[in-house]
mmCIF file of C-alpha atoms and ligand atoms in Angstrom:
data_model
loop_
_atom_site.group_PDB
_atom_site.id
_atom_site.type_symbol
_atom_site.label_atom_id
_atom_site.label_comp_id
_atom_site.label_asym_id
_atom_site.label_seq_id
_atom_site.Cartn_x
_atom_site.Cartn_y
_atom_site.Cartn_z
ATOM 1 C CA MET A 1 -1.412 15.792 4.337
ATOM 2 C CA SER A 2 -2.658 15.284 7.957
ATOM 3 C CA ALA A 3 -2.122 17.319 10.970
ATOM 4 C CA ALA A 4 0.817 15.387 11.937
ATOM 5 C CA PRO A 5 3.623 16.801 13.979
ATOM 6 C CA GLU A 6 6.016 18.634 12.316
ATOM 7 C CA GLY A 7 9.096 16.105 13.415
ATOM 8 C CA PHE A 8 6.969 13.715 12.229
ATOM 9 C CA ILE A 9 6.171 15.203 8.955
ATOM 10 C CA ALA A 10 9.913 15.662 8.424
ATOM 11 C CA GLN A 11 10.198 11.676 9.304
ATOM 12 C CA LEU A 12 7.635 10.997 6.720
ATOM 13 C CA ASP A 13 9.850 13.367 4.126
ATOM 14 C CA GLN A 14 12.743 11.267 4.999
ATOM 15 C CA TRP A 15 11.246 8.171 4.539
ATOM 16 C CA ARG A 16 10.059 9.144 1.069
ATOM 17 C CA ALA A 17 13.110 10.466 0.090
ATOM 18 C CA ARG A 18 14.954 7.444 0.914
ATOM 19 C CA MET A 19 12.394 5.195 -0.872
ATOM 20 C CA GLU A 20 12.542 7.432 -3.944
ATOM 21 C CA ASP A 21 16.411 7.138 -4.075
ATOM 22 C CA ALA A 22 15.999 3.322 -3.312
ATOM 23 C CA LEU A 23 13.478 2.594 -5.911
ATOM 24 C CA SER A 24 15.079 4.653 -8.819
ATOM 25 C CA ARG A 25 18.409 2.467 -8.017
ATOM 26 C CA ARG A 26 16.698 -0.710 -8.206
ATOM 27 C CA LEU A 27 14.517 0.018 -11.305
ATOM 28 C CA PRO A 28 16.295 -0.603 -15.079
ATOM 29 C CA PRO A 29 17.310 2.857 -16.142
ATOM 30 C CA PRO A 30 15.112 4.589 -18.777
ATOM 31 C CA GLY A 31 17.796 4.211 -21.549
ATOM 32 C CA ARG A 32 17.989 0.301 -21.437
ATOM 33 C CA LEU A 33 16.051 -1.755 -23.838
ATOM 34 C CA PRO A 34 13.138 -2.068 -24.132
ATOM 35 C CA GLN A 35 13.271 1.624 -23.388
ATOM 36 C CA ARG A 36 9.528 2.473 -23.736
ATOM 37 C CA LEU A 37 8.709 -0.308 -21.158
ATOM 38 C CA HIS A 38 11.676 0.959 -18.740
ATOM 39 C CA GLU A 39 10.612 4.419 -19.039
ATOM 40 C CA ALA A 40 6.858 3.569 -18.579
ATOM 41 C CA MET A 41 7.833 1.595 -15.184
ATOM 42 C CA ARG A 42 9.970 4.380 -14.401
ATOM 43 C CA TYR A 43 6.817 6.964 -14.900
ATOM 44 C CA SER A 44 4.504 4.734 -12.877
ATOM 45 C CA VAL A 45 6.838 4.310 -9.778
ATOM 46 C CA LEU A 46 8.803 7.449 -9.391
ATOM 47 C CA GLY A 47 7.762 11.110 -8.070
ATOM 48 C CA GLY A 48 4.512 10.590 -6.691
ATOM 49 C CA GLY A 49 2.432 8.369 -4.220
ATOM 50 C CA LYS A 50 2.220 8.509 -0.364
ATOM 51 C CA ARG A 51 4.718 5.278 -0.293
ATOM 52 C CA VAL A 52 2.378 4.199 2.873
ATOM 53 C CA ARG A 53 3.388 0.197 2.772
ATOM 54 C CA PRO A 54 7.413 1.090 2.627
ATOM 55 C CA ILE A 55 6.863 3.789 5.172
ATOM 56 C CA LEU A 56 4.852 1.026 7.528
ATOM 57 C CA LEU A 57 7.408 -1.444 6.826
ATOM 58 C CA LEU A 58 10.113 1.013 7.860
ATOM 59 C CA ALA A 59 8.111 2.287 11.198
ATOM 60 C CA THR A 60 7.972 -1.789 11.793
ATOM 61 C CA ALA A 61 11.398 -2.211 11.424
ATOM 62 C CA ARG A 62 12.285 0.652 13.686
ATOM 63 C CA ALA A 63 10.121 -0.813 16.566
ATOM 64 C CA LEU A 64 12.142 -4.105 16.298
ATOM 65 C CA GLY A 65 15.315 -2.580 15.997
ATOM 66 C CA LEU A 66 16.317 -3.244 12.777
ATOM 67 C CA ALA A 67 18.412 -0.949 10.731
ATOM 68 C CA GLU A 68 16.672 0.794 7.529
ATOM 69 C CA GLU A 69 19.191 -0.663 5.151
ATOM 70 C CA GLN A 70 18.417 -4.006 6.166
ATOM 71 C CA VAL A 71 14.593 -3.697 5.125
ATOM 72 C CA GLU A 72 14.883 -1.483 2.175
ATOM 73 C CA ALA A 73 14.628 -3.727 -0.417
ATOM 74 C CA ALA A 74 11.525 -5.305 0.963
ATOM 75 C CA ALA A 75 10.073 -1.885 1.480
ATOM 76 C CA CYS A 76 10.366 -1.623 -2.338
ATOM 77 C CA ALA A 77 9.031 -4.890 -2.947
ATOM 78 C CA LEU A 78 6.249 -3.774 -1.486
ATOM 79 C CA GLU A 79 5.750 -0.206 -3.342
ATOM 80 C CA LEU A 80 6.550 -2.209 -6.813
ATOM 81 C CA VAL A 81 3.586 -4.444 -6.159
ATOM 82 C CA HIS A 82 1.208 -1.542 -4.850
ATOM 83 C CA VAL A 83 2.356 0.140 -8.108
ATOM 84 C CA TYR A 84 1.458 -2.744 -10.493
ATOM 85 C CA SER A 85 -1.981 -3.133 -8.872
ATOM 86 C CA LEU A 86 -2.755 0.602 -9.461
ATOM 87 C CA VAL A 87 -1.409 0.579 -13.308
ATOM 88 C CA HIS A 88 -3.743 -2.578 -13.706
ATOM 89 C CA ASP A 89 -6.405 -1.263 -11.820
ATOM 90 C CA ASP A 90 -6.903 1.893 -13.614
ATOM 91 C CA LEU A 91 -6.874 -0.074 -17.319
ATOM 92 C CA PRO A 92 -9.990 0.450 -19.174
ATOM 93 C CA ALA A 93 -10.905 -3.346 -18.344
ATOM 94 C CA MET A 94 -10.736 -2.708 -14.481
ATOM 95 C CA ASP A 95 -11.640 0.826 -13.283
ATOM 96 C CA ASP A 96 -10.585 2.687 -16.349
ATOM 97 C CA ASP A 97 -9.139 5.808 -14.857
ATOM 98 C CA ASP A 98 -7.592 8.682 -16.541
ATOM 99 C CA LEU A 99 -5.993 10.021 -13.396
ATOM 100 C CA ARG A 100 -3.496 8.652 -10.548
ATOM 101 C CA ARG A 101 -1.172 10.585 -8.420
ATOM 102 C CA GLY A 102 -1.984 13.818 -10.386
ATOM 103 C CA ARG A 103 -0.774 12.628 -13.696
ATOM 104 C CA PRO A 104 -2.023 10.983 -16.256
ATOM 105 C CA THR A 105 -2.348 6.891 -15.570
ATOM 106 C CA CYS A 106 0.142 4.879 -17.385
ATOM 107 C CA HIS A 107 -2.030 3.364 -20.032
ATOM 108 C CA LYS A 108 -3.034 6.969 -20.992
ATOM 109 C CA ALA A 109 0.659 8.322 -21.005
ATOM 110 C CA PHE A 110 1.727 5.208 -22.994
ATOM 111 C CA ASP A 111 -0.660 2.375 -24.051
ATOM 112 C CA GLU A 112 -2.873 -0.250 -22.992
ATOM 113 C CA ALA A 113 -0.267 -2.919 -23.722
ATOM 114 C CA THR A 114 2.682 -1.221 -22.299
ATOM 115 C CA ALA A 115 0.535 -0.750 -18.920
ATOM 116 C CA LEU A 116 -0.154 -4.433 -18.791
ATOM 117 C CA LEU A 117 3.806 -5.426 -19.381
ATOM 118 C CA VAL A 118 4.690 -2.429 -16.583
ATOM 119 C CA GLY A 119 2.268 -4.328 -14.227
ATOM 120 C CA ASP A 120 3.820 -7.760 -14.883
ATOM 121 C CA ALA A 121 7.543 -6.405 -14.730
ATOM 122 C CA LEU A 122 7.252 -4.588 -11.672
ATOM 123 C CA GLN A 123 5.537 -7.577 -10.105
ATOM 124 C CA SER A 124 8.617 -9.699 -11.193
ATOM 125 C CA LEU A 125 11.230 -7.390 -10.205
ATOM 126 C CA ALA A 126 9.548 -7.183 -6.542
ATOM 127 C CA PHE A 127 10.231 -10.893 -6.193
ATOM 128 C CA GLU A 128 13.666 -10.644 -7.506
ATOM 129 C CA LEU A 129 14.406 -8.043 -4.790
ATOM 130 C CA LEU A 130 13.353 -10.387 -2.081
ATOM 131 C CA ALA A 131 15.338 -13.411 -3.812
ATOM 132 C CA ARG A 132 18.615 -11.576 -4.572
ATOM 133 C CA ASP A 133 18.892 -7.832 -3.032
ATOM 134 C CA PRO A 134 22.362 -7.978 -1.343
ATOM 135 C CA GLY A 135 21.212 -5.723 1.736
ATOM 136 C CA LEU A 136 18.505 -7.810 3.123
ATOM 137 C CA PRO A 137 19.351 -9.808 6.301
ATOM 138 C CA ASP A 138 21.796 -12.631 5.022
ATOM 139 C CA ALA A 139 19.602 -15.590 5.939
ATOM 140 C CA PRO A 140 17.926 -17.480 3.425
ATOM 141 C CA ALA A 141 14.839 -18.649 5.891
ATOM 142 C CA VAL A 142 14.201 -14.448 5.937
ATOM 143 C CA ARG A 143 14.237 -14.331 2.143
ATOM 144 C CA VAL A 144 11.723 -17.350 1.990
ATOM 145 C CA ARG A 145 9.419 -16.235 4.447
ATOM 146 C CA LEU A 146 9.414 -12.389 2.586
ATOM 147 C CA VAL A 147 8.744 -14.226 -0.498
ATOM 148 C CA GLY A 148 5.840 -16.159 0.949
ATOM 149 C CA LEU A 149 4.215 -13.466 2.814
ATOM 150 C CA LEU A 150 4.230 -10.981 -0.404
ATOM 151 C CA ALA A 151 2.765 -13.855 -2.771
ATOM 152 C CA GLU A 152 -0.030 -14.815 -0.069
ATOM 153 C CA ALA A 153 -0.896 -11.213 0.240
ATOM 154 C CA ILE A 154 -1.047 -10.660 -3.600
ATOM 155 C CA GLY A 155 -2.858 -13.870 -5.080
ATOM 156 C CA SER A 156 -6.229 -15.089 -5.065
ATOM 157 C CA LEU A 157 -6.632 -15.273 -1.570
ATOM 158 C CA GLY A 158 -5.578 -11.816 -1.424
ATOM 159 C CA MET A 159 -5.158 -8.636 -3.522
ATOM 160 C CA ALA A 160 -6.063 -10.136 -6.919
ATOM 161 C CA GLY A 161 -9.061 -12.271 -4.871
ATOM 162 C CA GLY A 162 -10.613 -8.821 -3.393
ATOM 163 C CA GLN A 163 -10.294 -7.326 -7.120
ATOM 164 C CA ALA A 164 -12.271 -9.927 -8.573
ATOM 165 C CA ILE A 165 -14.550 -9.903 -6.126
ATOM 166 C CA ASP A 166 -14.773 -6.151 -6.193
ATOM 167 C CA LEU A 167 -15.379 -6.219 -9.882
ATOM 168 C CA GLN A 168 -18.029 -8.856 -9.643
ATOM 169 C CA SER A 169 -19.796 -6.770 -6.841
ATOM 170 C CA GLU A 170 -20.401 -3.611 -9.197
ATOM 171 C CA GLY A 171 -24.214 -2.425 -9.058
ATOM 172 C CA ARG A 172 -24.904 -4.859 -6.404
ATOM 173 C CA SER A 173 -25.566 -4.032 -2.710
ATOM 174 C CA LEU A 174 -23.534 -5.868 -0.306
ATOM 175 C CA SER A 175 -23.634 -6.321 3.331
ATOM 176 C CA ILE A 176 -21.284 -4.342 5.711
ATOM 177 C CA GLU A 177 -19.589 -7.792 6.968
ATOM 178 C CA GLN A 178 -19.104 -8.499 3.000
ATOM 179 C CA VAL A 179 -17.878 -5.142 2.306
ATOM 180 C CA GLU A 180 -15.059 -5.644 5.070
ATOM 181 C CA GLN A 181 -14.125 -9.195 3.933
ATOM 182 C CA LEU A 182 -13.569 -7.526 0.313
ATOM 183 C CA HIS A 183 -11.599 -4.703 1.975
ATOM 184 C CA SER A 184 -9.489 -7.010 3.978
ATOM 185 C CA LEU A 185 -8.430 -8.751 0.893
ATOM 186 C CA LYS A 186 -8.175 -5.908 -1.913
ATOM 187 C CA THR A 187 -6.361 -3.355 0.505
ATOM 188 C CA GLY A 188 -5.558 -4.792 4.017
ATOM 189 C CA ALA A 189 -3.692 -8.107 2.726
ATOM 190 C CA LEU A 190 -0.695 -5.937 1.314
ATOM 191 C CA ILE A 191 -1.141 -3.609 4.506
ATOM 192 C CA ARG A 192 -0.803 -6.387 6.718
ATOM 193 C CA ALA A 193 2.200 -7.419 5.004
ATOM 194 C CA SER A 194 4.059 -4.174 4.942
ATOM 195 C CA VAL A 195 3.847 -4.774 8.833
ATOM 196 C CA MET A 196 4.389 -8.606 8.666
ATOM 197 C CA MET A 197 7.234 -8.348 6.242
ATOM 198 C CA GLY A 198 9.067 -6.192 8.535
ATOM 199 C CA ALA A 199 8.908 -8.637 11.206
ATOM 200 C CA ALA A 200 9.862 -11.460 8.953
ATOM 201 C CA CYS A 201 13.201 -9.523 8.724
ATOM 202 C CA VAL A 202 13.956 -10.393 12.304
ATOM 203 C CA PRO A 203 15.311 -14.042 12.468
ATOM 204 C CA ALA A 204 13.763 -15.257 15.290
ATOM 205 C CA LEU A 205 11.043 -12.890 16.663
ATOM 206 C CA ASP A 206 9.479 -13.544 19.877
ATOM 207 C CA ALA A 207 5.841 -14.777 19.101
ATOM 208 C CA ARG A 208 4.352 -12.272 21.456
ATOM 209 C CA LEU A 209 5.774 -9.303 19.423
ATOM 210 C CA GLU A 210 4.623 -11.155 16.246
ATOM 211 C CA ARG A 211 1.217 -11.457 17.406
ATOM 212 C CA ALA A 212 0.951 -7.818 18.493
ATOM 213 C CA LEU A 213 2.060 -6.276 15.019
ATOM 214 C CA ALA A 214 -0.510 -8.619 13.657
ATOM 215 C CA GLY A 215 -2.951 -7.387 15.723
ATOM 216 C CA PHE A 216 -2.200 -4.081 14.656
ATOM 217 C CA ALA A 217 -1.939 -4.773 11.135
ATOM 218 C CA ALA A 218 -5.482 -6.264 10.424
ATOM 219 C CA PRO A 219 -7.365 -3.377 11.636
ATOM 220 C CA ILE A 220 -5.076 -0.905 10.272
ATOM 221 C CA GLY A 221 -5.683 -2.254 6.777
ATOM 222 C CA LEU A 222 -9.193 -1.958 6.933
ATOM 223 C CA ALA A 223 -9.419 1.483 8.448
ATOM 224 C CA PHE A 224 -6.842 2.830 5.844
ATOM 225 C CA GLN A 225 -9.550 1.325 3.026
ATOM 226 C CA ILE A 226 -12.636 3.026 4.959
ATOM 227 C CA GLN A 227 -10.695 6.361 5.236
ATOM 228 C CA ASP A 228 -10.186 6.151 1.324
ATOM 229 C CA ASP A 229 -13.447 5.631 0.665
ATOM 230 C CA LEU A 230 -14.421 8.518 3.146
ATOM 231 C CA LEU A 231 -11.893 10.877 1.171
ATOM 232 C CA ASP A 232 -13.394 9.585 -2.047
ATOM 233 C CA GLU A 233 -17.062 11.256 -0.770
ATOM 234 C CA LEU A 234 -15.351 14.253 0.701
ATOM 235 C CA SER A 235 -12.450 15.316 -0.878
ATOM 236 C CA ASP A 236 -11.740 16.863 -4.243
ATOM 237 C CA THR A 237 -9.829 15.515 -7.482
ATOM 238 C CA ALA A 238 -7.475 17.894 -6.820
ATOM 239 C CA THR A 239 -6.331 17.060 -3.465
ATOM 240 C CA LEU A 240 -6.760 13.095 -3.807
ATOM 241 C CA GLY A 241 -4.314 13.183 -7.592
ATOM 242 C CA LYS A 242 -7.239 10.481 -8.909
ATOM 243 C CA VAL A 243 -10.908 11.394 -9.841
ATOM 244 C CA ALA A 244 -13.146 12.013 -6.678
ATOM 245 C CA GLY A 245 -16.738 10.536 -6.236
ATOM 246 C CA ALA A 246 -15.900 7.732 -8.329
ATOM 247 C CA ASP A 247 -16.682 5.188 -5.954
ATOM 248 C CA ARG A 248 -20.614 6.917 -5.547
ATOM 249 C CA GLU A 249 -20.386 7.224 -9.656
ATOM 250 C CA ARG A 250 -19.874 3.295 -10.101
ATOM 251 C CA GLY A 251 -22.806 2.554 -7.388
ATOM 252 C CA LYS A 252 -19.728 0.798 -5.158
ATOM 253 C CA SER A 253 -21.091 -0.605 -1.786
ATOM 254 C CA THR A 254 -18.724 1.649 0.541
ATOM 255 C CA HIS A 255 -18.838 1.919 4.344
ATOM 256 C CA PRO A 256 -20.084 5.984 3.495
ATOM 257 C CA ALA A 257 -22.493 4.336 1.218
ATOM 258 C CA ILE A 258 -23.931 1.695 4.164
ATOM 259 C CA LEU A 259 -23.048 3.446 7.397
ATOM 260 C CA GLY A 260 -23.002 7.095 6.288
ATOM 261 C CA ILE A 261 -20.197 9.508 6.894
ATOM 262 C CA ALA A 262 -20.370 9.700 10.985
ATOM 263 C CA GLY A 263 -21.125 5.968 11.079
ATOM 264 C CA SER A 264 -17.701 5.149 8.918
ATOM 265 C CA GLN A 265 -15.711 7.723 10.825
ATOM 266 C CA GLU A 266 -16.465 6.095 14.098
ATOM 267 C CA ARG A 267 -15.872 2.625 12.458
ATOM 268 C CA VAL A 268 -12.240 4.068 11.746
ATOM 269 C CA ARG A 269 -11.756 5.232 15.358
ATOM 270 C CA THR A 270 -12.699 1.922 16.852
ATOM 271 C CA LEU A 271 -10.282 0.215 14.340
ATOM 272 C CA SER A 272 -7.725 2.717 15.134
ATOM 273 C CA GLU A 273 -8.093 1.931 18.877
ATOM 274 C CA ALA A 274 -7.966 -1.712 18.553
ATOM 275 C CA ALA A 275 -4.871 -1.555 16.588
ATOM 276 C CA LEU A 276 -2.936 1.227 18.729
ATOM 277 C CA LYS A 277 -3.834 -1.125 21.720
ATOM 278 C CA SER A 278 -2.454 -4.086 20.237
ATOM 279 C CA LEU A 279 0.958 -2.590 19.981
ATOM 280 C CA GLU A 280 1.068 -2.519 23.900
ATOM 281 C CA PRO A 281 3.718 -5.046 24.143
ATOM 282 C CA LEU A 282 6.135 -2.975 21.988
ATOM 283 C CA GLY A 283 6.466 -0.203 24.283
ATOM 284 C CA ALA A 284 7.936 3.225 22.947
ATOM 285 C CA LYS A 285 9.920 1.689 20.757
ATOM 286 C CA ALA A 286 6.653 1.357 18.505
ATOM 287 C CA ASP A 287 5.826 5.118 18.966
ATOM 288 C CA ALA A 288 6.990 5.598 14.962
ATOM 289 C CA LEU A 289 4.647 2.887 14.357
ATOM 290 C CA ARG A 290 1.656 4.291 16.227
ATOM 291 C CA ALA A 291 2.496 7.924 14.322
ATOM 292 C CA VAL A 292 2.211 6.143 11.222
ATOM 293 C CA ALA A 293 -1.597 4.805 12.046
ATOM 294 C CA ASP A 294 -2.507 8.559 13.407
ATOM 295 C CA TRP A 295 -1.283 10.074 9.695
ATOM 296 C CA LEU A 296 -2.841 7.143 7.640
ATOM 297 C CA LEU A 297 -6.260 7.767 9.330
ATOM 298 C CA ALA A 298 -6.340 11.191 9.607
ATOM 299 C CA ARG A 299 -4.826 11.968 5.844
ATOM 300 C CA ARG A 300 -6.453 14.253 3.157
ATOM 301 C CA ASN A 301 -5.253 12.557 0.147
HETATM 302 C C1 GRG B 1 -5.203 -5.175 -10.265
HETATM 303 C C2 GRG B 1 -4.760 -7.294 -9.007
HETATM 304 C C3 GRG B 1 -4.905 -5.696 -8.924
HETATM 305 C C4 GRG B 1 -5.422 -5.287 -7.962
HETATM 306 C C5 GRG B 1 -5.874 -4.188 -7.699
HETATM 307 C C6 GRG B 1 -4.848 -1.961 -5.336
HETATM 308 C C7 GRG B 1 -6.051 -2.178 -5.856
HETATM 309 C C8 GRG B 1 -6.505 -3.394 -6.362
HETATM 310 C C9 GRG B 1 -6.971 -1.191 -6.682
HETATM 311 C C10 GRG B 1 -6.747 0.166 -6.775
HETATM 312 C C11 GRG B 1 -7.578 1.247 -6.128
HETATM 313 C C12 GRG B 1 -8.294 1.102 -4.788
HETATM 314 C C13 GRG B 1 -8.699 2.464 -4.779
HETATM 315 C C14 GRG B 1 -7.554 0.045 -4.078
HETATM 316 C C15 GRG B 1 -7.609 0.230 -2.742
HETATM 317 C C16 GRG B 1 -6.382 0.480 -2.007
HETATM 318 C C17 GRG B 1 -5.910 1.981 -2.304
HETATM 319 C C18 GRG B 1 -6.470 2.781 -1.441
HETATM 320 C C19 GRG B 1 -5.205 2.235 -2.940
HETATM 321 C C20 GRG B 1 -4.493 3.513 -3.192
HETATM 322 O O1 GRG B 1 -3.500 3.642 -2.338
HETATM 323 P P1 GRG B 1 -2.343 4.836 -1.761
HETATM 324 O O2 GRG B 1 -3.488 5.728 -1.244
HETATM 325 O O3 GRG B 1 -2.181 5.334 -2.924
HETATM 326 O O4 GRG B 1 -1.602 4.275 -0.854
HETATM 327 P P2 GRG B 1 -0.734 6.069 -3.369
HETATM 328 O O5 GRG B 1 -1.044 6.702 -4.893
HETATM 329 O O6 GRG B 1 -0.663 7.261 -2.297
HETATM 330 O O7 GRG B 1 0.492 5.035 -3.511
#
């Protein structure tokens, strides 16, 4: 956890508790057939994770004067997609990890076929929520924008594409520009969508505010991944809840590998400053979003 002020830590805890409940209510109950699949979905989604993407969306909603109830289903959709990506990423065909969020990965706790289906079903549930959840603003155009933003962020020109490039790049050295391009797809696209889906929940948002949020989200997405790579180098497995030092072990081209620790920290600072500057048109209403950015870039896990 970061050195965030106490009041903000309480806010993060409250958002996390809200998301735990919101996700639990939207996932199929564990006793429902097919029981093993539903148990594995709940095992993977509930009881862990920082909930970064839902929290970004909730803070964006606050900056725009939306009630949390109005965006809760969109926040759930983001987390469901994120967990799908983690479950698939951990499979032997990809990163082959045994530990996630401090517990055995889904394919270890269950089996590989179940883990594949968990990812598939979580992705479907995410889009079902955007299409049908009664809590979202009652405007078809809002739902269509949300579906489009999420689909674009996670497809072959977003997260899945970034993952494909990442897998192809193992053991090869990339330039810093190539690494940043890869990160902006693999991690940045969903982080950007977390902010822009909040913006999309306002039926006719002022274009200036939309641009301000887009200018915030892009550098935060990249800085978040650089911070993740710094933690992989500097932290330990117990704190991270996943195996530390894995990037170096796999010979991945990362910011710390190319720019060193101090150079990477400097890059995070520069990106963070650019992100915060972009929020200026939103004034004090965006203070929670500023606090989320500070927390993300000073986190310890
Ligand atoms: C399988 C299509 C597909 C994509 C996988 C997200 C991803 C792409 C892979 C996960 C591995 C990884 C380290 C990705 C970088 C993004 C990242 C930092 C993920 C971890 O996100 P956190 O820190 O995790 O938000 P928690 O557990 O807190 O939710």
